[in-house]
Every structure is written in C-alpha cells, then in structure tokens.
Amino acid sequence: EAGVAQSPRYKIIEKRQSVAFWCNPISGHATLYWYQQILGQGPKLLIQFQNNGVVDDSQLPKDRFSAERLKGVDSTLKIQPAKLEDSAVYLCASSLGNQPQHFGDGTRLSIL
Amino acid sequence: QKEVEQDPGPLSVPEGAIVSLNCTYSNSAFQYFMWYRQYSRKGPELLMYTYSSGNKEDGRFTAQVDKSSKYISLFIRDSQPSDSATYLCAPSGGGYQKVTFGTGTKLQVIP
C-alpha cells in the first residue's frame, strides 16, 4: 500500500511571497488532514477534510492560509503572503473511517 | 494548562535499557490513545493504538493507559540505537474528533 505522498520536500521563499504544498492521500482514505509542526513541537491541526468538505478549520489562519480538496482525493495548502513565523514542516495525513491517521514525510518550509 | 503535557527530553539511555516515556492529559473525553514515532526529517509513524484504560503489548513496546489519573505511558524493552527518535503521544476522543499531540520526547539510545 502506497503511503501519503507530499511535494515538494523542501521549499525556501522570502517573506510576503506565496507558496503551495500538495498532498496525495492513501487510496480510499476519505479523511485528510493538514498539520503544521514547528521545530520542537507536536503537530498542530490546521484543517481536516471529510471527502471534499471541511470538518474543522478552526486553527487555520484564514487571512493567509487556504486549502482545498477537489474531487475528494488530492489536496493543496497555500500560504499567501508568507510570514517568518510560518517556517515549519507542513504534514499531510489521511485516515480511513475512525482509524488512526497515517502521515506523509512533510514539506519543510523556510522563510527568509 | 495544555491539554497534553509531555516531557520534551532529550532522554539519553544505553543500549539494552528499559525506557519509560510518559504523558499527562486533562480532557476526560479522550478515549483513544496513540503513540507515534518520528525519525528526523520524517513524518510521524503510528507505533501503538489503544482504547480506554489498560495495557497493550507489541514486541518490545508496551502502551499503558490509566484514565483515572489521566496518565499515558510507553515502555520500550531492550532499547536499540534504531529506537532513537522523537516519540509523540496523541490522545483523541475517537471517531472524527481531533487528535491532540504532545510536544514529543526525543530519545537517544547510545550503543
């Protein structure tokens, strides 16, 4: 079974620029999550999708972050404009029903 | 008070030692308890998954949950250098409820 795929693995941008991350979940997994993991901290949920509908986006900074999951499969997370404090690893996870989440290896974002 | 508290370490032990990793939590609604292992520059990997109070064993790993004291433990027997990683406790209310991650404990097993 192929795991959660994410790209790119690394991204370096300057503050105020925009950036997008892509995630392909495990086949058949209806629930998809985006997390932000700052160095030395645990993952923090940004947004949770059930198929292509949003279940929880309470911790998504909506003035600069957006996410979509068209057709209920792949998802993209965008930041525009980026701030220095957005430097983090962005993790995508997926799950089947109420089973535990499986994570991708993340995109490491550095803001200069 | 954070919902989940976890000592960040780092914890350094010699190979073969028994390791005890712990978390406390405050939300009584948590019913499912996960431990994830995260290697450097990798995503978290599910290690153990338990429901409610009690023990669960899988090879060298034992997860223990005491809901009365809101205390979660992970024991690693005969620790190996390959166990060197960050261990994240992650309780949840179950279903589609949010998983709340601890800060992670960084473990180093010295050969």
mmCIF file of C-alpha atoms in Angstrom:
data_model
loop_
_atom_site.group_PDB
_atom_site.id
_atom_site.type_symbol
_atom_site.label_atom_id
_atom_site.label_comp_id
_atom_site.label_asym_id
_atom_site.label_seq_id
_atom_site.Cartn_x
_atom_site.Cartn_y
_atom_site.Cartn_z
ATOM 1 C CA GLU A 1 0.000 0.000 0.000
ATOM 2 C CA ALA A 2 1.458 3.323 -1.054
ATOM 3 C CA GLY A 3 1.735 5.887 1.723
ATOM 4 C CA VAL A 4 0.758 9.541 1.853
ATOM 5 C CA ALA A 5 2.691 11.460 -0.801
ATOM 6 C CA GLN A 6 3.694 15.084 -0.366
ATOM 7 C CA SER A 7 5.595 17.544 -2.511
ATOM 8 C CA PRO A 8 7.809 19.408 -2.559
ATOM 9 C CA ARG A 9 10.002 18.070 0.284
ATOM 10 C CA TYR A 10 11.694 21.404 0.828
ATOM 11 C CA LYS A 11 10.826 24.991 -0.056
ATOM 12 C CA ILE A 12 12.644 28.234 0.631
ATOM 13 C CA ILE A 13 10.887 31.537 -0.036
ATOM 14 C CA GLU A 14 11.112 35.132 1.075
ATOM 15 C CA LYS A 15 8.539 36.670 3.376
ATOM 16 C CA ARG A 16 5.459 38.031 1.632
ATOM 17 C CA GLN A 17 5.822 35.506 -1.196
ATOM 18 C CA SER A 18 3.268 32.773 -1.784
ATOM 19 C CA VAL A 19 3.779 29.001 -1.621
ATOM 20 C CA ALA A 20 1.703 25.883 -2.234
ATOM 21 C CA PHE A 21 2.010 22.330 -1.000
ATOM 22 C CA TRP A 22 0.447 19.222 -2.499
ATOM 23 C CA CYS A 23 -0.763 16.019 -0.856
ATOM 24 C CA ASN A 24 -1.993 12.710 -2.265
ATOM 25 C CA PRO A 25 -3.554 10.572 0.489
ATOM 26 C CA ILE A 26 -3.614 6.797 0.775
ATOM 27 C CA SER A 27 -6.067 5.390 -1.757
ATOM 28 C CA GLY A 28 -9.561 5.107 -0.315
ATOM 29 C CA HIS A 29 -8.923 7.334 2.697
ATOM 30 C CA ALA A 30 -11.815 9.783 2.900
ATOM 31 C CA THR A 31 -10.379 11.940 5.681
ATOM 32 C CA LEU A 32 -7.413 14.211 5.003
ATOM 33 C CA TYR A 33 -5.584 16.470 7.441
ATOM 34 C CA TRP A 34 -3.034 19.259 7.178
ATOM 35 C CA TYR A 35 -0.791 19.901 10.176
ATOM 36 C CA GLN A 36 1.841 22.490 10.977
ATOM 37 C CA GLN A 37 4.810 21.264 13.015
ATOM 38 C CA ILE A 38 7.141 23.916 14.372
ATOM 39 C CA LEU A 39 10.585 22.740 15.489
ATOM 40 C CA GLY A 40 10.434 21.154 18.947
ATOM 41 C CA GLN A 41 6.636 20.961 18.994
ATOM 42 C CA GLY A 42 3.996 18.394 18.174
ATOM 43 C CA PRO A 43 1.885 18.676 15.017
ATOM 44 C CA LYS A 44 -0.913 21.245 15.188
ATOM 45 C CA LEU A 45 -4.038 20.613 13.107
ATOM 46 C CA LEU A 46 -4.720 23.301 10.511
ATOM 47 C CA ILE A 47 -7.612 21.770 8.589
ATOM 48 C CA GLN A 48 -9.494 18.472 8.312
ATOM 49 C CA PHE A 49 -11.427 17.353 5.235
ATOM 50 C CA GLN A 50 -14.022 14.607 5.007
ATOM 51 C CA ASN A 51 -14.102 13.805 1.282
ATOM 52 C CA ASN A 52 -14.106 17.320 -0.203
ATOM 53 C CA GLY A 53 -15.911 19.016 2.693
ATOM 54 C CA VAL A 54 -14.231 20.854 5.575
ATOM 55 C CA VAL A 55 -14.797 19.286 9.020
ATOM 56 C CA ASP A 56 -12.537 21.519 11.122
ATOM 57 C CA ASP A 57 -10.572 24.606 10.116
ATOM 58 C CA SER A 58 -10.736 26.385 13.455
ATOM 59 C CA GLN A 59 -6.949 26.757 13.714
ATOM 60 C CA LEU A 60 -6.314 27.750 10.095
ATOM 61 C CA PRO A 61 -5.160 31.404 9.802
ATOM 62 C CA LYS A 62 -7.680 32.186 7.111
ATOM 63 C CA ASP A 63 -6.273 35.613 6.305
ATOM 64 C CA ARG A 64 -3.233 33.946 4.726
ATOM 65 C CA PHE A 65 -3.785 30.184 4.559
ATOM 66 C CA SER A 66 -6.175 28.374 2.256
ATOM 67 C CA ALA A 67 -6.721 24.733 1.428
ATOM 68 C CA GLU A 68 -8.815 22.783 -0.997
ATOM 69 C CA ARG A 69 -9.541 19.172 -1.772
ATOM 70 C CA LEU A 70 -11.145 18.979 -5.151
ATOM 71 C CA LYS A 71 -12.818 15.678 -6.088
ATOM 72 C CA GLY A 72 -12.174 14.354 -2.569
ATOM 73 C CA VAL A 73 -8.683 12.999 -3.301
ATOM 74 C CA ASP A 74 -5.621 15.255 -3.660
ATOM 75 C CA SER A 75 -5.314 18.423 -1.630
ATOM 76 C CA THR A 76 -3.330 21.649 -1.791
ATOM 77 C CA LEU A 77 -2.442 24.017 1.034
ATOM 78 C CA LYS A 78 -1.467 27.580 0.149
ATOM 79 C CA ILE A 79 0.101 30.391 2.107
ATOM 80 C CA GLN A 80 -0.155 33.942 0.763
ATOM 81 C CA PRO A 81 1.601 36.091 1.894
ATOM 82 C CA ALA A 82 4.094 34.119 3.967
ATOM 83 C CA LYS A 83 5.409 35.424 7.291
ATOM 84 C CA LEU A 84 8.607 34.492 9.103
ATOM 85 C CA GLU A 85 6.615 32.582 11.739
ATOM 86 C CA ASP A 86 5.272 30.247 9.046
ATOM 87 C CA SER A 87 8.650 28.477 8.931
ATOM 88 C CA ALA A 88 7.717 24.914 9.850
ATOM 89 C CA VAL A 89 7.135 21.432 8.488
ATOM 90 C CA TYR A 90 3.717 21.027 6.875
ATOM 91 C CA LEU A 91 2.440 17.493 7.277
ATOM 92 C CA CYS A 92 -0.416 15.843 5.466
ATOM 93 C CA ALA A 93 -2.176 12.806 6.951
ATOM 94 C CA SER A 94 -5.088 10.622 5.916
ATOM 95 C CA SER A 95 -7.315 8.091 7.622
ATOM 96 C CA LEU A 96 -9.975 5.516 6.834
ATOM 97 C CA GLY A 97 -13.129 5.834 8.895
ATOM 98 C CA ASN A 98 -12.208 6.321 12.556
ATOM 99 C CA GLN A 99 -8.866 4.535 12.237
ATOM 100 C CA PRO A 100 -5.575 6.260 13.203
ATOM 101 C CA GLN A 101 -4.006 8.738 10.835
ATOM 102 C CA HIS A 102 -1.103 7.948 8.543
ATOM 103 C CA PHE A 103 1.331 10.741 7.783
ATOM 104 C CA GLY A 104 3.442 11.789 4.844
ATOM 105 C CA ASP A 105 7.021 12.988 5.332
ATOM 106 C CA GLY A 106 6.031 16.631 5.078
ATOM 107 C CA THR A 107 7.241 19.765 3.341
ATOM 108 C CA ARG A 108 9.915 21.710 5.187
ATOM 109 C CA LEU A 109 9.294 25.439 4.627
ATOM 110 C CA SER A 110 11.897 28.087 5.352
ATOM 111 C CA ILE A 111 11.013 31.771 5.165
ATOM 112 C CA LEU A 112 13.878 34.226 4.637
ATOM 113 C CA GLN B 1 -2.698 24.283 31.134
ATOM 114 C CA LYS B 2 -2.027 22.386 27.912
ATOM 115 C CA GLU B 3 -4.417 19.559 27.029
ATOM 116 C CA VAL B 4 -1.490 17.156 26.690
ATOM 117 C CA GLU B 5 1.785 17.506 28.584
ATOM 118 C CA GLN B 6 4.886 15.598 27.591
ATOM 119 C CA ASP B 7 8.459 15.976 28.826
ATOM 120 C CA PRO B 8 10.469 17.084 25.757
ATOM 121 C CA GLY B 9 13.689 15.448 26.952
ATOM 122 C CA PRO B 10 16.127 14.748 25.466
ATOM 123 C CA LEU B 11 16.356 11.354 27.113
ATOM 124 C CA SER B 12 19.632 9.508 26.646
ATOM 125 C CA VAL B 13 19.932 5.809 27.582
ATOM 126 C CA PRO B 14 22.426 2.993 26.936
ATOM 127 C CA GLU B 15 21.536 0.218 24.518
ATOM 128 C CA GLY B 16 19.524 -2.530 26.206
ATOM 129 C CA ALA B 17 17.934 -0.232 28.785
ATOM 130 C CA ILE B 18 14.216 -0.108 29.551
ATOM 131 C CA VAL B 19 12.779 3.231 28.508
ATOM 132 C CA SER B 20 9.689 4.852 30.004
ATOM 133 C CA LEU B 21 8.009 7.698 28.139
ATOM 134 C CA ASN B 22 5.061 9.486 29.697
ATOM 135 C CA CYS B 23 2.262 11.945 29.032
ATOM 136 C CA THR B 24 -0.470 13.504 31.123
ATOM 137 C CA TYR B 25 -3.695 14.930 29.740
ATOM 138 C CA SER B 26 -6.596 16.978 31.020
ATOM 139 C CA ASN B 27 -9.517 16.121 28.717
ATOM 140 C CA SER B 28 -11.718 13.401 30.222
ATOM 141 C CA ALA B 29 -13.324 12.810 26.813
ATOM 142 C CA PHE B 30 -10.175 11.186 25.415
ATOM 143 C CA GLN B 31 -10.885 7.507 24.725
ATOM 144 C CA TYR B 32 -8.254 6.547 22.153
ATOM 145 C CA PHE B 33 -4.554 6.814 22.784
ATOM 146 C CA MET B 34 -1.870 6.677 20.125
ATOM 147 C CA TRP B 35 1.894 6.765 20.218
ATOM 148 C CA TYR B 36 3.709 7.936 17.130
ATOM 149 C CA ARG B 37 7.426 7.656 16.433
ATOM 150 C CA GLN B 38 9.077 10.366 14.356
ATOM 151 C CA TYR B 39 12.555 9.999 12.919
ATOM 152 C CA SER B 40 14.473 13.100 11.932
ATOM 153 C CA ARG B 41 13.155 14.646 8.695
ATOM 154 C CA LYS B 42 10.344 12.089 8.505
ATOM 155 C CA GLY B 43 6.629 12.149 9.236
ATOM 156 C CA PRO B 44 5.149 10.586 12.395
ATOM 157 C CA GLU B 45 4.677 6.839 12.156
ATOM 158 C CA LEU B 46 1.957 5.060 14.159
ATOM 159 C CA LEU B 47 3.544 2.829 16.813
ATOM 160 C CA MET B 48 0.772 1.883 19.232
ATOM 161 C CA TYR B 49 -3.005 2.382 19.342
ATOM 162 C CA THR B 50 -5.078 1.621 22.432
ATOM 163 C CA TYR B 51 -8.624 2.173 23.547
ATOM 164 C CA SER B 52 -9.551 3.203 27.110
ATOM 165 C CA SER B 53 -7.547 2.068 30.142
ATOM 166 C CA GLY B 54 -5.231 -0.907 30.259
ATOM 167 C CA ASN B 55 -2.086 -2.297 28.687
ATOM 168 C CA LYS B 56 -1.213 -3.285 25.147
ATOM 169 C CA GLU B 57 1.965 -5.066 24.160
ATOM 170 C CA ASP B 58 3.583 -5.291 20.727
ATOM 171 C CA GLY B 59 7.024 -6.839 20.653
ATOM 172 C CA ARG B 60 9.380 -4.691 22.709
ATOM 173 C CA PHE B 61 6.773 -1.958 23.123
ATOM 174 C CA THR B 62 4.065 -1.708 25.805
ATOM 175 C CA ALA B 63 1.500 1.079 25.960
ATOM 176 C CA GLN B 64 -0.250 1.730 29.254
ATOM 177 C CA VAL B 65 -3.234 3.994 29.888
ATOM 178 C CA ASP B 66 -4.591 4.997 33.295
ATOM 179 C CA LYS B 67 -7.690 7.072 32.666
ATOM 180 C CA SER B 68 -8.337 7.618 36.378
ATOM 181 C CA SER B 69 -5.109 9.602 36.686
ATOM 182 C CA LYS B 70 -5.063 10.756 33.042
ATOM 183 C CA TYR B 71 -1.625 9.248 32.560
ATOM 184 C CA ILE B 72 -0.249 7.579 29.421
ATOM 185 C CA SER B 73 2.985 5.597 29.225
ATOM 186 C CA LEU B 74 5.065 3.872 26.587
ATOM 187 C CA PHE B 75 7.685 1.333 27.668
ATOM 188 C CA ILE B 76 10.461 0.137 25.385
ATOM 189 C CA ARG B 77 12.315 -3.005 26.452
ATOM 190 C CA ASP B 78 15.829 -3.860 25.277
ATOM 191 C CA SER B 79 16.186 -0.470 23.619
ATOM 192 C CA GLN B 80 18.156 -0.333 20.366
ATOM 193 C CA PRO B 81 20.005 2.521 18.620
ATOM 194 C CA SER B 82 17.310 2.307 15.930
ATOM 195 C CA ASP B 83 14.784 3.402 18.581
ATOM 196 C CA SER B 84 16.455 6.839 18.633
ATOM 197 C CA ALA B 85 13.652 9.163 17.559
ATOM 198 C CA THR B 86 11.035 11.548 18.914
ATOM 199 C CA TYR B 87 8.002 9.875 20.489
ATOM 200 C CA LEU B 88 4.675 11.701 20.343
ATOM 201 C CA CYS B 89 1.699 10.801 22.493
ATOM 202 C CA ALA B 90 -1.608 11.546 20.783
ATOM 203 C CA PRO B 91 -4.917 11.067 22.566
ATOM 204 C CA SER B 92 -8.287 11.535 20.892
ATOM 205 C CA GLY B 93 -11.974 11.424 21.638
ATOM 206 C CA GLY B 94 -12.359 8.960 18.773
ATOM 207 C CA GLY B 95 -14.475 8.989 15.656
ATOM 208 C CA TYR B 96 -13.743 12.130 13.679
ATOM 209 C CA GLN B 97 -12.671 14.084 16.756
ATOM 210 C CA LYS B 98 -9.390 15.928 16.685
ATOM 211 C CA VAL B 99 -6.175 14.181 17.760
ATOM 212 C CA THR B 100 -4.180 16.304 20.206
ATOM 213 C CA PHE B 101 -0.423 15.773 20.041
ATOM 214 C CA GLY B 102 2.072 16.187 22.844
ATOM 215 C CA THR B 103 5.286 18.084 22.173
ATOM 216 C CA GLY B 104 7.207 14.830 21.793
ATOM 217 C CA THR B 105 10.078 13.300 23.789
ATOM 218 C CA LYS B 106 13.390 12.979 21.994
ATOM 219 C CA LEU B 107 15.070 9.654 22.790
ATOM 220 C CA GLN B 108 18.673 8.756 22.090
ATOM 221 C CA VAL B 109 19.844 5.165 22.579
ATOM 222 C CA ILE B 110 23.615 5.013 22.819
ATOM 223 C CA PRO B 111 25.381 1.863 21.514
#
